[in-house]
Amino acid sequence: MAPTFADVVPIKQLSSHEYTIHLKDEWCVGTVPNGGYVTSSFLVVARTHMALTHPTRSEPHPINLHLEFLRRTSVGPALFTVKDVKLGARISNLHIVLSQKQAHHDEYQDEAEGYITMSNIAAEQGLSLDTSYQLYPPALPADLQSLATQGYDANYTMRAKDPFPQFRRAAQNIQMFLINPERKPAGRPKAMNDQWVRFAPNRVPNGRWTNDALGFLVDMFPQIVESYVNPFVEEAALGQHSEAELQEFLRSNEPRAKYWYPTLALNLDIKKLLPDEGVEWLFVRTRAKAIRNGRFDLDIEVWDVEAELVASSCHASLIVDASRNTTRKAKKEKL
């Protein structure tokens, strides 16, 4: 069976309301576990909690999440503490806190927390109306078979490598196909990015997207800010420049990632239940409305091959020097 996100984050129940997940280095940006990876961990905790602690309730699916990133998370064990805010007949609300022991004082510190609304998407009933909502501008057509076998089609081409793979290790776990620059429609803003994606844990594109992975997916894309401040390396990632040209550019300009883009808050609204076995392909559009004074927003939409909206997300994020990611407090000596 193809791997899904549940295979990436094995979870252990410590008590009826405590769980632990080991956050791994290969899902980091710099020294910090990717925010989307952490978000998906919250989704897995919520789903597991309802299955193990409240097995008689039929609310197995997260349908809405609001997450606040308070501090940097770290590689290693993460403790998730769940509070049952409201257990209802159709909707239940959970409050979940992620905390980790700190190297410099060996005490637990809260690093992210959020509210997750649980329901049963498969059993939902109620008024449905056709809003005729579609992507605008419309996405360019894609030949997914050609993308899978050749790495390109008439409109899209594979983002073969991240220009800073040792810094953005989490990006190695997804295969992205972006619009070929020669096919980019005139007037398409830099602040919008379209991509078809496959789940590629450990750099092998054999994974499948499930609802567990939506948190990771809505936080994994070529950074829009980079298309403004570092267009050469983004062009190189699409094969517009040779490896030799890229290395020469990095030597003479910026040999490391200049910026880090930590998420302050993330909202996720899940519209559709993907099959348990997952799907191979999803389409993601990312758009920024304002990039100002070191702060920016993101709107993300996830669509499936049937042109149905799977999820939408909005982020509030910062733009900071990459050194803010890699500098950690030294552990204090105990007297």
Coordinates of N, CA and C in Angstrom, one line a residue, residues 124-291:
E124 N -22.4 13.8 6.6 CA -23.0 15.2 6.6 C -24.2 15.2 5.8
Q125 N -25.2 15.9 6.3 CA -26.5 16.1 5.6 C -26.9 17.6 5.8
G126 N -27.6 18.1 4.9 CA -28.1 19.5 5.0 C -28.2 20.2 3.7
L127 N -28.5 21.4 3.7 CA -28.7 22.2 2.4 C -27.4 22.3 1.7
S128 N -27.4 22.0 0.4 CA -26.2 22.2 -0.5 C -26.7 23.0 -1.7
L129 N -25.9 24.0 -2.1 CA -26.2 24.9 -3.2 C -25.0 25.0 -4.2
D130 N -25.3 25.1 -5.4 CA -24.2 25.2 -6.4 C -23.8 26.7 -6.5
T131 N -22.7 27.0 -6.0 CA -22.3 28.4 -6.1 C -21.5 28.8 -7.4
S132 N -21.2 27.8 -8.2 CA -20.5 28.0 -9.4 C -19.1 28.6 -9.2
Y133 N -18.6 28.4 -8.0 CA -17.2 29.0 -7.7 C -16.2 28.2 -8.5
Q134 N -15.3 28.9 -9.1 CA -14.2 28.3 -9.9 C -12.9 29.2 -9.6
L135 N -11.8 28.6 -9.9 CA -10.5 29.3 -9.9 C -10.5 30.5 -10.9
Y136 N -10.1 31.6 -10.5 CA -9.9 32.7 -11.4 C -8.6 33.5 -11.1
P137 N -7.8 33.6 -12.1 CA -7.9 33.1 -13.5 C -7.9 31.5 -13.4
P138 N -8.5 30.9 -14.4 CA -8.5 29.4 -14.4 C -7.1 28.8 -14.5
A139 N -7.0 27.6 -13.9 CA -5.7 26.9 -14.0 C -5.5 26.4 -15.4
L140 N -4.2 26.4 -15.8 CA -3.9 25.8 -17.1 C -4.1 24.3 -17.1
P141 N -4.5 23.7 -18.2 CA -4.7 22.3 -18.3 C -3.4 21.5 -18.0
A142 N -3.6 20.3 -17.4 CA -2.4 19.5 -17.1 C -2.6 18.1 -17.6
D143 N -1.6 17.5 -18.2 CA -1.5 16.1 -18.5 C -0.8 15.4 -17.4
L144 N -1.5 14.8 -16.5 CA -0.9 14.3 -15.3 C -0.1 13.0 -15.6
Q145 N -0.5 12.3 -16.6 CA 0.3 11.1 -17.0 C 1.7 11.5 -17.6
S146 N 1.7 12.6 -18.4 CA 2.9 13.1 -18.9 C 3.8 13.6 -17.8
L147 N 3.2 14.3 -16.8 CA 4.0 14.8 -15.7 C 4.6 13.7 -14.9
A148 N 3.9 12.6 -14.7 CA 4.4 11.5 -13.9 C 5.5 10.8 -14.7
T149 N 5.4 10.6 -16.0 CA 6.4 9.8 -16.7 C 7.6 10.7 -17.3
Q150 N 7.3 11.9 -17.7 CA 8.3 12.7 -18.3 C 8.8 13.9 -17.5
G151 N 8.0 14.3 -16.5 CA 8.3 15.4 -15.7 C 7.9 16.8 -16.2
Y152 N 7.2 16.7 -17.3 CA 6.7 18.0 -17.9 C 5.5 17.7 -18.9
D153 N 4.7 18.7 -19.2 CA 3.8 18.6 -20.3 C 3.7 19.9 -21.0
A154 N 2.7 20.2 -21.7 CA 2.7 21.5 -22.5 C 2.7 22.7 -21.6
N155 N 2.2 22.6 -20.4 CA 2.1 23.8 -19.5 C 2.9 23.8 -18.2
Y156 N 3.2 22.6 -17.7 CA 3.9 22.5 -16.4 C 5.2 21.8 -16.6
T157 N 6.1 22.1 -15.6 CA 7.4 21.4 -15.6 C 7.7 21.1 -14.1
M158 N 8.5 20.1 -13.9 CA 8.8 19.7 -12.5 C 9.8 20.7 -11.9
R159 N 9.6 21.0 -10.7 CA 10.6 21.8 -9.9 C 11.6 20.8 -9.4
A160 N 12.7 20.6 -10.2 CA 13.6 19.5 -10.0 C 14.3 19.5 -8.7
K161 N 14.6 20.6 -8.2 CA 15.4 20.7 -6.9 C 15.2 22.0 -6.2
D162 N 15.2 22.0 -4.9 CA 15.2 23.3 -4.2 C 16.6 23.8 -4.2
P163 N 16.8 25.1 -4.4 CA 18.2 25.7 -4.5 C 18.9 25.6 -3.2
F164 N 18.2 25.4 -2.1 CA 18.8 25.3 -0.8 C 18.3 24.1 -0.1
P165 N 18.7 22.9 -0.6 CA 18.1 21.6 -0.1 C 18.4 21.3 1.3
Q166 N 19.6 21.7 1.8 CA 20.0 21.4 3.1 C 19.3 22.2 4.1
F167 N 18.8 23.4 3.7 CA 18.0 24.3 4.6 C 16.6 23.9 4.6
R168 N 16.0 23.7 3.4 CA 14.6 23.4 3.2 C 14.4 21.9 3.0
R169 N 14.7 21.2 4.0 CA 14.7 19.7 3.8 C 13.2 19.2 3.7
A170 N 12.3 19.9 4.3 CA 10.9 19.5 4.3 C 10.4 19.5 2.8
A171 N 10.9 20.4 2.0 CA 10.5 20.5 0.6 C 10.9 19.2 -0.2
Q172 N 11.8 18.4 0.3 CA 12.2 17.2 -0.4 C 11.1 16.1 -0.4
N173 N 10.1 16.3 0.4 CA 9.1 15.3 0.6 C 7.8 15.6 -0.2
I174 N 8.0 16.4 -1.2 CA 6.8 16.7 -2.1 C 7.4 16.9 -3.5
Q175 N 6.7 16.5 -4.5 CA 7.1 16.7 -5.9 C 6.2 17.7 -6.5
M176 N 6.8 18.8 -6.9 CA 6.0 20.0 -7.4 C 6.1 20.1 -8.9
F177 N 5.1 20.4 -9.6 CA 5.1 20.7 -11.0 C 4.5 22.1 -11.2
L178 N 5.3 23.1 -11.6 CA 4.9 24.5 -11.7 C 4.7 24.9 -13.2
I179 N 4.0 26.0 -13.4 CA 3.8 26.5 -14.7 C 5.2 26.8 -15.4
N180 N 5.3 26.2 -16.6 CA 6.5 26.5 -17.4 C 6.6 28.0 -17.6
P181 N 7.7 28.7 -17.3 CA 7.7 30.2 -17.5 C 7.3 30.6 -18.9
E182 N 7.6 29.8 -19.9 CA 7.3 30.2 -21.2 C 5.8 30.2 -21.5
R183 N 5.0 29.4 -20.6 CA 3.6 29.3 -20.8 C 2.8 30.1 -19.8
K184 N 3.5 30.9 -19.0 CA 2.8 31.7 -18.0 C 2.0 32.8 -18.7
P185 N 0.7 32.9 -18.4 CA -0.1 33.9 -19.0 C 0.3 35.3 -18.8
A186 N 0.2 36.1 -19.7 CA 0.6 37.5 -19.6 C -0.3 38.2 -18.5
G187 N 0.4 38.9 -17.6 CA -0.3 39.6 -16.6 C -0.5 38.8 -15.3
R188 N -0.1 37.5 -15.3 CA -0.2 36.7 -14.1 C 0.8 37.3 -13.0
P189 N 0.3 37.7 -11.9 CA 1.1 38.3 -10.9 C 2.2 37.4 -10.3
K190 N 3.3 37.9 -9.9 CA 4.3 37.1 -9.2 C 3.8 36.6 -7.9
A191 N 2.8 37.2 -7.3 CA 2.3 36.9 -6.0 C 1.3 35.7 -6.0
M192 N 1.2 35.0 -7.2 CA 0.3 33.9 -7.3 C 1.1 32.7 -7.9
N193 N 0.9 31.5 -7.3 CA 1.6 30.3 -7.7 C 0.6 29.2 -7.9
D194 N 0.7 28.5 -9.0 CA -0.1 27.3 -9.3 C 0.9 26.1 -9.3
Q195 N 0.4 25.0 -8.7 CA 1.2 23.7 -8.8 C 0.4 22.5 -8.7
W196 N 0.7 21.5 -9.4 CA 0.3 20.1 -9.2 C 1.3 19.4 -8.4
V197 N 0.8 18.6 -7.4 CA 1.8 18.0 -6.5 C 1.5 16.5 -6.2
R198 N 2.6 15.8 -6.0 CA 2.5 14.4 -5.5 C 3.3 14.3 -4.2
F199 N 2.8 13.5 -3.3 CA 3.4 13.3 -2.0 C 4.6 12.4 -2.2
A200 N 5.8 12.8 -1.7 CA 7.0 12.1 -2.0 C 7.9 12.0 -0.7
P201 N 7.4 11.2 0.3 CA 8.1 11.0 1.5 C 9.5 10.3 1.2
N202 N 10.5 10.9 1.8 CA 11.9 10.4 1.6 C 12.3 10.5 0.1
R203 N 11.7 11.5 -0.6 CA 12.1 11.9 -2.0 C 11.6 10.8 -3.0
V204 N 10.7 10.0 -2.6 CA 10.1 9.0 -3.5 C 8.6 9.3 -3.7
P205 N 8.3 9.7 -5.0 CA 6.9 10.1 -5.2 C 5.9 9.0 -5.3
N206 N 5.9 8.2 -4.3 CA 4.9 7.0 -4.3 C 3.8 7.2 -3.2
G207 N 3.8 8.3 -2.6 CA 2.8 8.6 -1.5 C 1.5 9.0 -2.1
R208 N 0.5 9.0 -1.2 CA -0.8 9.4 -1.5 C -1.3 10.5 -0.5
W209 N -2.1 11.4 -1.0 CA -2.6 12.5 -0.2 C -3.9 12.1 0.5
T210 N -3.9 12.2 1.8 CA -5.1 12.0 2.6 C -5.4 13.3 3.3
N211 N -6.5 13.3 4.0 CA -6.9 14.5 4.8 C -5.8 14.8 5.9
D212 N -5.2 13.8 6.4 CA -4.1 14.0 7.4 C -3.0 15.0 6.8
A213 N -2.7 14.9 5.6 CA -1.6 15.6 4.9 C -2.0 17.0 4.5
L214 N -3.2 17.4 4.7 CA -3.6 18.7 4.2 C -2.9 19.9 4.9
G215 N -2.6 19.7 6.2 CA -1.8 20.8 6.9 C -0.5 21.0 6.3
F216 N 0.2 19.9 5.9 CA 1.5 20.0 5.3 C 1.4 20.6 3.9
L217 N 0.4 20.1 3.2 CA 0.3 20.5 1.8 C 0.0 22.0 1.7
V218 N -0.8 22.6 2.5 CA -1.1 24.1 2.4 C 0.1 24.9 2.9
D219 N 1.2 24.3 3.3 CA 2.3 25.1 3.8 C 3.6 24.7 3.0
M220 N 3.4 24.1 1.8 CA 4.6 23.6 1.1 C 4.4 24.1 -0.4
F221 N 5.2 25.1 -0.7 CA 5.1 25.7 -2.1 C 6.4 26.5 -2.2
P222 N 6.8 26.9 -3.5 CA 7.9 27.8 -3.6 C 7.5 29.2 -3.0
Q223 N 8.3 29.7 -2.2 CA 8.0 30.9 -1.4 C 7.8 32.1 -2.4
I224 N 6.6 32.7 -2.3 CA 6.3 33.8 -3.2 C 7.3 34.9 -3.0
V225 N 7.7 35.2 -1.8 CA 8.7 36.3 -1.6 C 10.0 36.1 -2.5
E226 N 10.4 34.8 -2.6 CA 11.6 34.5 -3.3 C 11.5 34.9 -4.8
S227 N 10.3 34.8 -5.4 CA 10.1 35.2 -6.8 C 10.4 36.7 -7.0
Y228 N 10.3 37.5 -5.9 CA 10.7 38.9 -6.0 C 12.2 39.1 -5.7
V229 N 12.6 38.5 -4.6 CA 14.0 38.9 -4.1 C 15.1 38.0 -4.6
N230 N 14.7 36.8 -5.1 CA 15.7 35.8 -5.5 C 15.3 35.1 -6.8
P231 N 14.9 35.8 -7.8 CA 14.2 35.1 -9.0 C 15.2 34.1 -9.7
F232 N 16.5 34.4 -9.6 CA 17.4 33.5 -10.4 C 17.4 32.1 -9.9
V233 N 17.4 31.9 -8.5 CA 17.4 30.6 -8.0 C 16.1 29.9 -8.2
E234 N 15.0 30.6 -8.2 CA 13.7 30.0 -8.5 C 13.7 29.6 -10.0
E235 N 14.2 30.4 -10.9 CA 14.3 30.0 -12.3 C 15.2 28.7 -12.5
A236 N 16.3 28.7 -11.7 CA 17.2 27.5 -11.8 C 16.5 26.2 -11.3
A237 N 15.6 26.4 -10.3 CA 14.9 25.2 -9.8 C 14.0 24.6 -10.9
L238 N 13.6 25.4 -11.9 CA 12.8 24.9 -13.0 C 13.6 24.6 -14.2
G239 N 14.9 24.6 -14.1 CA 15.8 24.2 -15.2 C 16.1 25.3 -16.2
Q240 N 15.8 26.5 -15.8 CA 16.1 27.6 -16.8 C 17.6 28.0 -16.7
H241 N 18.3 27.6 -15.7 CA 19.8 27.8 -15.6 C 20.4 26.5 -15.3
S242 N 21.7 26.3 -15.8 CA 22.4 25.1 -15.5 C 22.8 25.0 -14.1
E243 N 23.2 23.8 -13.6 CA 23.7 23.7 -12.3 C 25.0 24.5 -12.1
A244 N 25.9 24.6 -13.1 CA 27.1 25.4 -13.0 C 26.7 26.9 -12.9
E245 N 25.8 27.3 -13.6 CA 25.4 28.7 -13.5 C 24.8 29.0 -12.1
L246 N 24.0 28.1 -11.6 CA 23.4 28.3 -10.3 C 24.5 28.3 -9.2
Q247 N 25.5 27.4 -9.3 CA 26.5 27.4 -8.3 C 27.4 28.7 -8.3
E248 N 27.7 29.2 -9.6 CA 28.4 30.4 -9.7 C 27.6 31.6 -9.1
F249 N 26.3 31.6 -9.4 CA 25.5 32.7 -8.8 C 25.5 32.6 -7.3
L250 N 25.4 31.4 -6.7 CA 25.4 31.3 -5.3 C 26.7 31.7 -4.7
R251 N 27.8 31.4 -5.3 CA 29.2 31.8 -4.8 C 29.3 33.3 -4.9
S252 N 28.8 33.9 -5.9 CA 29.1 35.4 -6.0 C 28.0 36.2 -5.4
N253 N 26.9 35.6 -5.0 CA 25.8 36.4 -4.4 C 25.4 35.9 -3.0
E254 N 24.5 35.0 -2.9 CA 23.9 34.6 -1.6 C 24.1 33.1 -1.5
P255 N 25.1 32.6 -0.9 CA 25.3 31.1 -0.8 C 24.4 30.3 0.0
R256 N 23.5 31.0 0.8 CA 22.6 30.3 1.7 C 21.2 31.0 1.5
A257 N 20.2 30.3 2.0 CA 18.9 31.0 2.1 C 19.0 32.2 2.9
K258 N 18.5 33.3 2.3 CA 18.6 34.6 3.0 C 17.5 34.8 4.0
Y259 N 16.3 34.3 3.7 CA 15.1 34.6 4.5 C 14.5 33.3 5.0
W260 N 13.8 33.4 6.1 CA 13.0 32.4 6.7 C 11.6 33.0 6.9
Y261 N 10.5 32.2 6.6 CA 9.2 32.7 6.6 C 8.3 31.9 7.7
P262 N 8.5 32.2 8.9 CA 7.8 31.5 10.0 C 6.3 31.9 10.0
T263 N 5.4 30.9 10.1 CA 4.0 31.2 10.2 C 3.6 31.6 11.6
L264 N 2.8 32.7 11.7 CA 2.3 33.1 13.0 C 1.0 32.4 13.3
A265 N 0.1 32.4 12.3 CA -1.2 31.7 12.5 C -1.6 31.1 11.2
L266 N -2.3 29.9 11.3 CA -2.8 29.2 10.1 C -4.2 28.7 10.4
N267 N -5.1 29.0 9.4 CA -6.4 28.5 9.4 C -6.6 27.5 8.3
L268 N -7.4 26.5 8.5 CA -7.6 25.4 7.5 C -9.1 25.0 7.6
D269 N -9.7 25.1 6.4 CA -11.1 24.7 6.3 C -11.2 23.6 5.3
I270 N -11.6 22.4 5.8 CA -11.6 21.2 5.0 C -13.0 21.0 4.4
K271 N -13.1 20.9 3.1 CA -14.4 20.8 2.4 C -14.8 19.4 2.0
K272 N -13.8 18.5 1.8 CA -14.0 17.2 1.2 C -13.2 16.2 1.9
L273 N -13.8 15.0 1.9 CA -13.1 13.8 2.5 C -12.4 13.0 1.4
L274 N -11.1 13.0 1.4 CA -10.3 12.2 0.5 C -10.4 10.7 0.9
P275 N -10.3 9.8 -0.1 CA -10.4 8.4 0.3 C -9.3 7.9 1.3
D276 N -9.6 6.9 2.1 CA -8.6 6.4 3.1 C -7.3 6.1 2.4
E277 N -7.3 5.5 1.2 CA -6.1 5.1 0.6 C -5.4 6.3 -0.1
G278 N -6.0 7.4 -0.1 CA -5.4 8.6 -0.6 C -5.5 8.8 -2.1
V279 N -5.1 9.9 -2.6 CA -5.1 10.2 -4.0 C -3.7 10.6 -4.4
E280 N -3.3 10.4 -5.7 CA -2.0 10.7 -6.2 C -1.7 12.2 -6.4
W281 N -2.7 12.9 -7.0 CA -2.5 14.2 -7.4 C -3.5 15.2 -6.8
L282 N -3.0 16.4 -6.4 CA -3.8 17.5 -6.0 C -3.2 18.8 -6.6
F283 N -4.1 19.7 -6.8 CA -3.7 21.0 -7.4 C -3.8 22.1 -6.3
V284 N -2.8 23.0 -6.2 CA -2.7 24.0 -5.2 C -2.5 25.3 -5.8
R285 N -3.3 26.3 -5.4 CA -3.0 27.7 -5.8 C -2.7 28.5 -4.5
T286 N -1.6 29.2 -4.6 CA -1.2 30.1 -3.5 C -1.2 31.5 -3.9
R287 N -1.7 32.4 -3.1 CA -1.7 33.8 -3.5 C -1.4 34.7 -2.2
A288 N -0.6 35.7 -2.4 CA -0.4 36.7 -1.4 C -1.1 38.0 -1.8
K289 N -1.8 38.7 -0.9 CA -2.4 39.9 -1.2 C -1.6 41.1 -0.8
A290 N -0.8 41.0 0.3 CA 0.1 42.2 0.7 C 1.3 41.6 1.4
I291 N 2.5 42.1 0.9 CA 3.8 41.8 1.5 C 4.4 43.2 2.0

